[in-house]
Short mmCIF file of C-alpha atoms in Angstrom, two decimals:
data_model
loop_
_atom_site.label_atom_id
_atom_site.label_comp_id
_atom_site.label_asym_id
_atom_site.label_seq_id
_atom_site.Cartn_x
_atom_site.Cartn_y
_atom_site.Cartn_z
CA MET A 1 -28.62 5.46 -18.22
CA ARG A 2 -27.65 1.82 -18.31
CA LYS A 3 -27.64 -0.16 -15.11
CA PHE A 4 -24.23 -0.60 -13.51
CA LYS A 5 -22.86 -4.13 -13.85
CA PRO A 6 -19.95 -5.06 -11.56
CA GLN A 7 -17.10 -6.51 -13.56
CA PRO A 8 -13.49 -7.47 -12.87
CA GLY A 9 -10.99 -4.66 -13.30
CA PHE A 10 -12.93 -1.97 -11.43
CA VAL A 11 -11.03 0.44 -9.20
CA VAL A 12 -12.12 3.18 -6.80
CA GLN A 13 -10.90 6.63 -7.72
CA ALA A 14 -11.92 10.24 -7.22
CA TYR A 15 -13.24 12.83 -9.67
CA ARG A 16 -12.86 16.39 -8.40
CA TYR A 17 -14.63 19.42 -9.82
CA ALA A 18 -14.70 23.09 -8.89
CA LEU A 19 -18.17 24.51 -8.22
CA ASP A 20 -19.86 27.80 -9.06
CA PRO A 21 -22.68 27.99 -6.48
CA ASN A 22 -24.98 30.97 -6.21
CA ALA A 23 -25.40 32.93 -2.98
CA ARG A 24 -28.15 30.68 -1.62
CA GLN A 25 -26.26 27.50 -2.41
CA GLU A 26 -23.05 28.85 -0.96
CA ALA A 27 -24.84 29.63 2.28
CA ALA A 28 -26.32 26.11 2.30
CA LEU A 29 -22.90 24.57 1.73
CA GLY A 30 -21.49 26.54 4.64
CA SER A 31 -24.44 25.51 6.81
CA HIS A 32 -23.90 21.81 6.08
CA CYS A 33 -20.19 22.04 6.88
CA GLY A 34 -20.98 23.97 10.06
CA ALA A 35 -23.45 21.27 11.06
CA ALA A 36 -20.75 18.63 10.58
CA ARG A 37 -18.43 20.60 12.86
CA ALA A 38 -21.15 21.04 15.49
CA ALA A 39 -21.92 17.30 15.49
CA TYR A 40 -18.23 16.53 15.83
CA ASN A 41 -17.88 18.84 18.83
CA TRP A 42 -20.99 17.34 20.42
CA ALA A 43 -19.62 13.82 20.06
CA VAL A 44 -16.25 14.80 21.55
CA GLY A 45 -17.94 16.51 24.48
CA TRP A 46 -20.37 13.64 25.07
CA VAL A 47 -17.66 10.98 25.18
CA GLU A 48 -15.17 12.99 27.21
CA ALA A 49 -17.84 13.95 29.77
CA SER A 50 -17.60 10.44 31.22
CA TRP A 51 -13.80 10.73 31.34
CA TRP A 52 -13.92 13.91 33.41
CA GLN A 53 -16.66 12.51 35.63
CA ARG A 54 -14.63 9.40 36.40
CA ARG A 55 -11.57 11.53 37.14
CA ALA A 56 -13.57 13.66 39.59
CA GLU A 57 -15.03 10.58 41.28
CA GLU A 58 -11.57 9.09 41.69
CA THR A 59 -10.48 12.16 43.65
CA TYR A 60 -13.37 11.53 46.04
CA GLY A 61 -12.17 7.98 46.70
CA THR A 62 -15.02 6.29 44.84
CA PRO A 63 -14.39 2.53 44.36
CA GLU A 64 -13.62 1.31 40.85
CA LYS A 65 -16.86 -0.61 40.52
CA GLU A 66 -18.96 2.45 41.37
CA LEU A 67 -17.33 4.82 38.92
CA THR A 68 -19.32 6.21 35.99
CA ALA A 69 -19.24 3.85 33.04
CA TRP A 70 -17.15 4.72 30.02
CA ARG A 71 -19.21 6.06 27.15
CA PRO A 72 -18.60 4.21 23.85
CA TRP A 73 -17.61 6.10 20.72
CA SER A 74 -18.72 3.70 18.00
CA LEU A 75 -20.54 5.35 15.13
CA PRO A 76 -23.89 3.53 15.69
CA THR A 77 -23.86 4.58 19.36
CA LEU A 78 -23.05 8.20 18.53
CA ARG A 79 -25.82 8.29 15.93
CA LYS A 80 -28.38 6.94 18.41
CA ARG A 81 -27.40 9.34 21.17
CA PHE A 82 -27.25 12.32 18.82
CA ASN A 83 -30.72 11.61 17.42
CA GLU A 84 -32.01 11.64 21.00
CA ALA A 85 -30.21 14.84 21.93
CA LYS A 86 -30.87 16.95 18.84
CA HIS A 87 -34.54 17.47 19.75
CA THR A 88 -33.84 18.79 23.25
CA ASP A 89 -30.32 20.21 23.10
CA PRO A 90 -30.58 24.01 22.65
CA ARG A 91 -27.52 23.91 20.40
CA PHE A 92 -29.44 21.92 17.75
CA ALA A 93 -33.17 22.06 18.46
CA ALA A 94 -33.80 25.28 16.54
CA TRP A 95 -31.96 24.54 13.30
CA TRP A 96 -30.99 20.88 12.90
CA GLU A 97 -33.77 20.27 10.35
CA GLU A 98 -32.24 22.79 7.93
CA ASN A 99 -29.45 20.42 6.89
CA SER A 100 -29.19 16.92 5.53
CA LYS A 101 -28.63 14.07 7.95
CA GLU A 102 -25.42 13.35 6.07
CA ALA A 103 -23.91 16.55 7.49
CA TYR A 104 -24.30 15.34 11.05
CA ASN A 105 -23.21 11.84 10.10
CA THR A 106 -19.98 13.33 8.71
CA GLY A 107 -19.11 14.92 12.04
CA LEU A 108 -20.01 11.83 14.05
CA ALA A 109 -18.00 9.56 11.77
CA ASN A 110 -14.96 11.84 12.04
CA ALA A 111 -15.26 11.88 15.83
CA SER A 112 -15.50 8.08 15.98
CA ALA A 113 -12.42 7.73 13.78
CA ALA A 114 -10.52 10.27 15.91
CA PHE A 115 -11.23 8.33 19.11
CA ASP A 116 -10.21 5.07 17.41
CA ASN A 117 -6.90 6.60 16.32
CA TYR A 118 -6.26 7.87 19.83
CA ALA A 119 -6.97 4.48 21.41
CA LYS A 120 -4.81 2.60 18.91
CA SER A 121 -1.96 5.06 19.29
CA LYS A 122 -2.08 4.86 23.07
CA ASN A 123 -2.05 1.06 22.98
CA GLY A 124 0.83 0.96 20.50
CA LYS A 125 -1.26 -0.40 17.64
CA ARG A 126 -0.90 2.65 15.39
CA ARG A 127 2.25 3.56 13.54
CA GLY A 128 3.68 7.03 13.40
CA LYS A 129 3.65 9.90 15.82
CA ARG A 130 1.60 9.58 19.00
CA VAL A 131 -1.95 10.82 18.59
CA GLY A 132 -3.63 12.70 21.41
CA PRO A 133 -7.33 12.74 22.30
CA PRO A 134 -9.69 14.59 19.94
CA ARG A 135 -10.08 18.31 20.52
CA PHE A 136 -12.96 20.62 19.73
CA LYS A 137 -12.93 22.21 16.29
CA SER A 138 -12.78 25.97 16.17
CA LYS A 139 -15.29 27.81 14.01
CA ARG A 140 -12.51 30.08 12.83
CA LYS A 141 -9.95 27.39 11.93
CA ALA A 142 -11.97 24.29 11.06
CA ARG A 143 -11.86 23.12 7.47
CA LEU A 144 -15.26 23.22 5.81
CA ALA A 145 -16.16 19.75 4.52
CA CYS A 146 -19.21 17.51 4.33
CA ARG A 147 -19.61 14.00 2.91
CA PHE A 148 -22.75 12.54 1.30
CA THR A 149 -23.19 8.78 1.08
CA THR A 150 -26.95 8.39 0.58
CA GLY A 151 -29.67 10.23 -1.29
CA THR A 152 -29.58 11.77 -4.73
CA ILE A 153 -25.94 12.00 -5.81
CA ARG A 154 -25.47 12.30 -9.54
CA VAL A 155 -23.82 14.12 -12.41
CA ASP A 156 -26.45 15.77 -14.59
CA VAL A 157 -26.72 14.87 -18.26
CA ASP A 158 -25.82 18.38 -19.43
CA GLY A 159 -22.28 17.89 -18.13
CA ARG A 160 -22.23 21.21 -16.25
CA HIS A 161 -24.27 20.49 -13.10
CA ILE A 162 -24.27 18.06 -10.19
CA THR A 163 -27.07 17.16 -7.79
CA LEU A 164 -26.56 16.58 -4.06
CA PRO A 165 -29.02 15.83 -1.24
CA ARG A 166 -30.78 18.92 0.17
CA LEU A 167 -28.42 21.17 -1.78
CA GLY A 168 -30.06 20.50 -5.11
CA ARG A 169 -28.59 21.24 -8.52
CA ILE A 170 -25.24 23.09 -8.43
CA ARG A 171 -23.36 24.37 -11.46
CA THR A 172 -19.77 23.23 -11.91
CA HIS A 173 -16.96 25.51 -12.95
CA GLU A 174 -15.60 22.87 -15.34
CA PRO A 175 -17.38 20.22 -17.44
CA THR A 176 -18.00 16.79 -15.94
CA CYS A 177 -17.98 14.94 -19.26
CA ASP A 178 -15.23 12.50 -18.24
CA LEU A 179 -17.28 11.09 -15.35
CA LEU A 180 -20.60 11.43 -17.16
CA THR A 181 -19.34 9.31 -20.06
CA HIS A 182 -18.44 6.44 -17.73
CA VAL A 183 -21.75 6.65 -15.88
CA GLN A 184 -23.83 6.66 -19.06
CA ALA A 185 -21.86 3.71 -20.43
CA GLY A 186 -22.49 1.70 -17.27
CA THR A 187 -18.78 1.44 -16.40
CA ALA A 188 -18.90 3.62 -13.28
CA ARG A 189 -20.91 3.91 -10.10
CA ILE A 190 -20.82 6.90 -7.75
CA LEU A 191 -20.25 5.78 -4.16
CA SER A 192 -20.15 9.11 -2.32
CA ALA A 193 -19.55 12.83 -2.75
CA THR A 194 -17.61 15.26 -0.57
CA VAL A 195 -17.93 19.03 -0.75
CA ARG A 196 -15.01 21.04 0.57
CA HIS A 197 -14.00 24.69 0.70
CA GLU A 198 -10.33 25.24 0.02
CA ARG A 199 -8.15 27.77 -1.79
CA GLY A 200 -10.98 30.26 -1.89
CA ARG A 201 -13.63 28.18 -3.64
CA TRP A 202 -15.89 25.13 -3.28
CA PHE A 203 -15.02 21.72 -4.70
CA ALA A 204 -16.97 18.49 -5.06
CA SER A 205 -15.10 15.17 -5.03
CA PHE A 206 -16.90 12.03 -6.19
CA GLN A 207 -15.69 8.65 -5.00
CA VAL A 208 -16.39 6.43 -7.98
CA GLU A 209 -16.03 2.73 -8.70
CA VAL A 210 -14.95 2.78 -12.33
CA LYS A 211 -13.69 0.24 -14.84
CA ARG A 212 -10.15 1.11 -15.78
CA ASP A 213 -7.97 -0.73 -18.29
CA LEU A 214 -4.28 -0.79 -17.51
CA GLU A 215 -2.25 1.57 -19.66
CA ARG A 216 1.15 0.64 -21.06
CA VAL A 217 4.14 2.88 -20.60
CA ALA A 218 6.15 4.18 -23.53
CA ARG A 219 9.43 2.50 -22.50
CA PRO A 220 8.68 -0.45 -20.20
CA ASP A 221 12.26 -1.80 -20.25
CA VAL A 222 13.88 1.48 -19.18
CA ALA A 223 14.49 2.42 -15.57
CA VAL A 224 14.87 5.98 -14.35
CA GLY A 225 16.40 7.40 -11.19
CA ILE A 226 14.97 10.64 -9.82
CA ASP A 227 17.14 12.87 -7.65
CA LEU A 228 15.13 15.68 -6.08
CA GLY A 229 16.70 18.97 -5.13
CA VAL A 230 16.21 22.66 -4.50
CA LYS A 231 18.47 24.16 -7.17
CA THR A 232 16.86 21.92 -9.78
CA LEU A 233 13.57 20.28 -8.94
CA ALA A 234 14.50 16.87 -10.34
CA VAL A 235 17.28 15.21 -12.30
CA LEU A 236 16.13 12.18 -14.32
CA ALA A 237 18.77 9.66 -15.35
CA ASP A 238 17.60 6.50 -17.10
CA SER A 239 19.35 3.19 -17.62
CA THR A 240 20.33 4.16 -21.18
CA GLY A 241 22.55 6.97 -19.88
CA GLU A 242 20.25 9.83 -20.84
CA ILE A 243 20.07 12.64 -18.25
CA ARG A 244 17.28 15.19 -18.16
CA THR A 245 17.01 18.14 -15.78
CA VAL A 246 13.70 19.59 -14.61
CA PRO A 247 14.17 23.19 -13.42
CA ASN A 248 12.61 24.32 -10.17
CA PRO A 249 9.76 26.77 -10.94
CA ARG A 250 10.00 28.35 -7.45
CA HIS A 251 6.45 29.65 -7.56
CA TYR A 252 6.51 30.93 -3.99
CA GLU A 253 9.68 32.95 -4.43
CA ALA A 254 8.29 34.45 -7.62
CA ALA A 255 5.26 35.71 -5.71
CA LEU A 256 7.15 36.70 -2.56
CA LYS A 257 7.32 40.38 -3.50
CA LEU A 258 3.56 40.56 -4.03
CA LEU A 259 2.94 38.67 -0.80
CA ARG A 260 5.07 41.06 1.22
CA ARG A 261 3.25 44.04 -0.21
CA ALA A 262 -0.15 42.47 0.44
CA SER A 263 0.85 41.50 3.98
CA ARG A 264 1.91 45.06 4.76
CA THR A 265 -1.47 46.27 3.56
CA VAL A 266 -3.25 43.77 5.81
CA SER A 267 -1.17 44.75 8.83
CA ARG A 268 -2.24 48.38 8.44
CA ARG A 269 -5.92 47.52 8.64
CA GLN A 270 -7.99 46.84 11.74
CA GLY A 271 -8.07 43.07 12.01
CA PRO A 272 -9.91 40.68 14.37
CA ASP A 273 -9.03 40.76 18.05
CA ARG A 274 -9.65 37.46 19.84
CA ARG A 275 -8.93 38.94 23.27
CA THR A 276 -11.67 41.57 23.11
CA GLY A 277 -13.88 39.92 20.50
CA GLY A 278 -13.38 42.78 18.07
CA LYS A 279 -14.44 42.15 14.49
CA PRO A 280 -12.26 43.02 11.50
CA SER A 281 -13.02 45.98 9.35
CA ARG A 282 -14.23 45.61 5.79
CA ARG A 283 -10.99 47.07 4.48
CA TRP A 284 -9.08 44.36 6.41
CA GLU A 285 -11.30 41.63 4.98
CA LYS A 286 -10.79 42.97 1.46
CA ALA A 287 -7.00 43.18 1.90
CA ASN A 288 -6.88 39.72 3.44
CA ALA A 289 -8.87 38.28 0.54
CA THR A 290 -6.36 39.83 -1.88
CA ARG A 291 -3.47 38.23 0.00
CA ASN A 292 -5.22 34.86 0.07
CA LYS A 293 -5.67 34.95 -3.70
CA ILE A 294 -1.91 35.17 -4.12
CA HIS A 295 -1.41 32.17 -1.83
CA HIS A 296 -4.07 30.20 -3.70
CA ARG A 297 -2.50 30.98 -7.06
CA VAL A 298 0.91 29.81 -5.85
CA ALA A 299 -0.60 26.56 -4.55
CA ASN A 300 -2.44 25.94 -7.81
CA LEU A 301 0.68 26.57 -9.90
CA ARG A 302 2.70 24.21 -7.73
CA THR A 303 0.07 21.48 -7.95
CA ASP A 304 -0.16 21.83 -11.73
CA ALA A 305 3.62 21.62 -12.18
CA LEU A 306 3.97 18.55 -9.95
CA HIS A 307 1.13 16.74 -11.70
CA LYS A 308 2.65 17.37 -15.12
CA LEU A 309 6.03 16.09 -13.95
CA THR A 310 4.77 12.91 -12.28
CA THR A 311 2.33 12.11 -15.08
CA SER A 312 5.05 12.31 -17.73
CA VAL A 313 7.41 10.12 -15.70
CA ALA A 314 4.78 7.48 -14.89
CA ALA A 315 3.71 7.30 -18.55
CA GLU A 316 7.23 6.82 -19.94
CA TYR A 317 9.29 4.50 -17.71
CA GLY A 318 8.65 0.95 -16.57
CA THR A 319 10.79 1.26 -13.42
CA ILE A 320 11.06 4.37 -11.28
CA VAL A 321 13.60 4.76 -8.50
CA VAL A 322 13.05 7.50 -5.93
CA GLU A 323 14.63 8.42 -2.61
CA ASP A 324 12.99 7.99 0.77
CA LEU A 325 13.55 11.56 1.92
CA HIS A 326 12.97 12.66 5.51
CA VAL A 327 11.07 15.78 4.50
CA ALA A 328 9.94 16.64 8.02
CA GLY A 329 13.54 16.63 9.20
CA MET A 330 14.69 18.66 6.22
CA LEU A 331 12.14 21.34 7.02
CA ARG A 332 13.86 21.96 10.36
CA ASN A 333 16.67 23.66 8.49
CA ARG A 334 15.56 27.27 8.73
CA ARG A 335 17.75 28.29 5.78
CA LEU A 336 16.22 25.79 3.36
CA ALA A 337 12.78 25.13 4.82
CA ARG A 338 10.98 27.62 2.58
CA ARG A 339 12.54 26.30 -0.62
CA ILE A 340 12.04 22.66 0.35
CA ALA A 341 8.38 23.26 1.14
CA ASP A 342 7.96 25.10 -2.15
CA ALA A 343 9.44 22.17 -4.09
CA GLY A 344 6.96 19.60 -2.72
CA PHE A 345 9.21 16.55 -2.33
CA GLY A 346 6.63 14.52 -0.44
CA GLU A 347 3.91 15.25 -2.97
CA ILE A 348 6.07 13.99 -5.84
CA SER A 349 6.57 10.63 -4.14
CA ARG A 350 2.88 10.34 -3.29
CA GLN A 351 1.75 11.07 -6.85
CA LEU A 352 4.23 8.64 -8.37
CA ASP A 353 3.00 5.94 -6.02
CA TYR A 354 -0.65 6.05 -7.10
CA LYS A 355 -0.08 6.94 -10.74
CA THR A 356 2.07 3.87 -11.33
CA ARG A 357 -0.85 1.74 -10.14
CA ARG A 358 -2.66 2.67 -13.33
CA ARG A 359 0.11 1.36 -15.56
CA HIS A 360 0.79 -2.17 -16.72
CA ALA A 361 4.01 -3.90 -15.61
CA THR A 362 5.42 -0.94 -13.72
CA ARG A 363 7.28 -0.88 -10.44
CA VAL A 364 8.60 1.69 -8.01
CA ILE A 365 11.84 1.17 -6.09
CA VAL A 366 12.30 3.37 -3.05
CA ALA A 367 15.96 3.77 -2.13
CA ASP A 368 16.71 3.58 1.57
CA ARG A 369 17.02 6.88 3.39
CA TRP A 370 20.66 6.13 4.22
CA TYR A 371 21.76 5.07 0.74
CA PRO A 372 24.70 7.39 -0.23
CA SER A 373 23.55 8.19 -3.76
CA SER A 374 25.42 11.52 -3.84
CA LYS A 375 28.62 10.26 -2.21
CA THR A 376 28.99 7.18 -4.45
CA CYS A 377 30.90 7.43 -7.71
CA SER A 378 28.68 6.38 -10.61
CA GLY A 379 31.75 5.26 -12.55
CA CYS A 380 33.78 3.05 -10.22
CA GLY A 381 31.69 2.76 -7.07
CA ALA A 382 34.06 4.50 -4.65
CA VAL A 383 32.29 6.20 -1.76
CA LYS A 384 33.35 9.48 -0.24
CA ALA A 385 33.28 9.78 3.52
CA LYS A 386 31.97 13.36 3.36
CA LEU A 387 30.44 15.49 0.66
CA PRO A 388 29.28 18.93 1.86
CA LEU A 389 26.13 20.34 0.39
CA HIS A 390 27.89 23.35 -1.13
CA MET A 391 30.03 21.09 -3.37
CA ARG A 392 27.89 20.84 -6.49
CA THR A 393 30.48 18.94 -8.56
CA TYR A 394 31.47 15.38 -7.71
CA THR A 395 35.13 14.53 -8.24
CA CYS A 396 36.12 10.90 -7.70
CA ASP A 397 39.47 10.39 -6.00
CA ALA A 398 39.75 6.84 -7.34
CA CYS A 399 38.98 7.09 -11.07
CA GLY A 400 39.05 10.86 -11.56
CA LEU A 401 35.44 11.15 -12.73
CA VAL A 402 34.13 14.73 -12.70
CA ILE A 403 30.35 15.02 -12.88
CA ASP A 404 27.57 17.17 -11.55
CA ARG A 405 26.50 16.12 -8.08
CA ASP A 406 22.81 15.70 -8.93
CA ASP A 407 23.56 13.84 -12.17
CA ASN A 408 25.78 11.45 -10.27
CA ALA A 409 23.08 10.77 -7.68
CA ALA A 410 20.43 10.16 -10.35
CA LEU A 411 22.70 7.68 -12.17
CA ASN A 412 23.27 5.75 -8.96
CA LEU A 413 19.54 5.64 -8.28
CA ALA A 414 18.87 4.33 -11.77
CA ALA A 415 21.54 1.69 -11.16
CA LEU A 416 19.51 0.28 -8.28
CA ALA A 417 16.98 -0.93 -10.84
CA ALA A 418 19.48 -1.75 -13.60
CA ASN A 419 21.53 -3.90 -11.22
CA ALA A 420 18.61 -5.55 -9.46
CA VAL A 421 19.92 -8.95 -10.55
CA THR A 422 23.50 -8.49 -9.35
CA GLY A 423 22.48 -6.62 -6.23
CA THR A 424 24.91 -3.73 -6.74
CA GLY A 425 23.95 -0.10 -6.46
CA VAL A 426 26.55 1.55 -8.68
CA ALA A 427 25.97 2.84 -12.19
CA GLY A 428 29.39 1.65 -13.35
CA ASP A 429 28.82 -1.94 -12.21
CA GLN A 430 26.04 -2.97 -14.53
CA ASP A 431 28.19 -5.74 -15.99
CA THR A 432 30.00 -6.63 -12.78
CA ALA A 433 29.32 -9.96 -11.11
CA PRO A 434 28.39 -9.91 -7.41
CA ALA A 435 31.08 -10.56 -4.85
CA ALA A 436 31.03 -11.39 -1.16
CA LEU A 437 28.57 -9.61 1.07
CA LYS A 438 29.84 -6.67 3.08
CA PRO A 439 26.80 -5.03 4.67
CA ARG A 440 26.97 -1.40 5.67
CA GLY A 441 25.83 -2.20 9.20
CA ALA A 442 23.45 -0.41 11.50
CA ASP A 443 25.65 2.55 12.40
CA ARG A 444 24.47 4.45 9.29
CA LYS A 445 27.97 5.75 8.66
CA THR A 446 29.18 6.08 5.10
CA ARG A 447 32.22 3.90 4.51
CA THR A 448 34.75 4.57 1.78
CA THR A 449 34.37 1.13 0.20
CA ARG A 450 33.39 -0.06 -3.22
CA THR A 451 29.68 -0.81 -3.21
CA ALA A 452 30.13 -3.34 -5.99
CA SER A 453 31.54 -5.71 -3.40
CA ALA A 454 28.31 -5.55 -1.46
CA GLY A 455 26.38 -7.77 -3.88
CA ARG A 456 24.49 -10.67 -2.42
CA ALA A 457 24.90 -14.17 -3.72
CA GLY A 458 21.77 -15.23 -5.52
CA GLY A 459 20.79 -11.69 -6.48
CA ALA A 460 19.00 -10.70 -3.26
CA THR A 461 18.06 -7.08 -2.67
CA LEU A 462 20.44 -4.91 -0.70
CA PRO A 463 19.36 -3.19 2.52
CA HIS A 464 19.25 0.16 0.67
CA GLN A 465 16.69 -1.11 -1.84
CA ARG A 466 13.00 -1.07 -1.06
CA GLN A 467 11.09 -2.37 -4.01
CA THR A 468 7.52 -2.75 -5.17
CA GLU A 469 7.26 -5.67 -7.57
CA THR A 470 4.70 -6.31 -10.28
CA ARG A 471 3.00 -9.66 -10.13
CA ASP A 472 -0.69 -10.11 -10.76
CA ARG A 473 -1.35 -6.43 -10.08
CA PRO A 474 0.28 -3.44 -11.77
CA HIS A 475 1.46 -2.07 -8.46
CA THR A 476 1.57 -3.42 -4.92
CA GLU A 477 2.39 -1.97 -1.55
CA ALA A 478 6.00 -1.05 -0.93
CA LEU A 479 7.81 -3.84 0.89
CA THR A 480 11.11 -3.42 2.65
CA LEU A 481 13.25 -6.44 1.86
CA TRP A 482 15.76 -6.41 4.67
#
């Protein structure tokens, strides 16, 4: 193999392959992942021991200066303390040598990151929902994963095996020719490898620094608006007026009958009892494995369908407009939660975000969550005050336009990109000059006004447009231009 030569234009991406380990290798994989979990639990217990000790001392009236010192949770400190404890701690002394040091380093690194997230969240330095202190990982619920960063990590020359530290040579379920070609040509370097057990089988993900040339889209001057829904998965309306509907496969509903039958079979078997420590019967384990296979197949079908959709969209259009949907809030609707989860709205947005980074001169515009794409007339720009969800046909009271609700929303989303110069957000105002600014305000109420009059002088972006622009890079982080 040629020596890797760093060059401009290299990116870090993942190559993921399914594995076919034998019985010995599968046991070794499980042992490494279990070692990572044990190291994580040790680190959490070691750090929190000082917390509980200080709390107990405070109840005794111990002065602040005499309290037990806080134990640090930096990764170097955890490594040093763990290396001292593994020889004497009865939880590790008998078997720690059976696994690679990378297994324990995985658990310690995860614990250090968990404590960092908790500290940043508590101090207000971390966005999103408040994060609590790390908790111990259960052997029954913990996800099996282990990361290798040092040692022998390679893709074998036959294209059907990989080599990992202490685990040795493992056969892959699918060929690794795509990564092997880059490595042999000297245009890729493997940084790390992560083995994970999910959906009933083992996978290996390689983090690779690879040279990637930007790909050009088929129609760089065409913008497309994507309206996601439950009845139809997506409605694509481009700036040329073409509308395409992507039906919703509804994989989960298609397998619901089989899942109900399999679940009834599982419920009639003797399962595990956590209260008494009872173990499940073999018939229960066999029935549960059958039910899990149905779940795994549904998940694989959904992933395949979403990847095909997002790949085709990212390869065709130069500008993509999507909605900023509040998926977590939508899932609170008990009547639609199952169908919304089956559609995978959040996954579509995530895949479009990273797949457009591989294309030349592409951009993604994320419409504001409060932009009334469904209530706005794509012909004249009139906005309805209310539009119930059961009304699937949009009828404009101003111009008399009658159009499908989803088609109307997709046209308005495409207009956000087509009218980026004028600042309007209406499909029918592509040739309309901007007028005086009339912002929607902070009350988030839909007003029955013509959105064409909301254009900004100078062509600035409206509050309902969040855009990622292409400059020196094919794709940058999404910026909210308020």
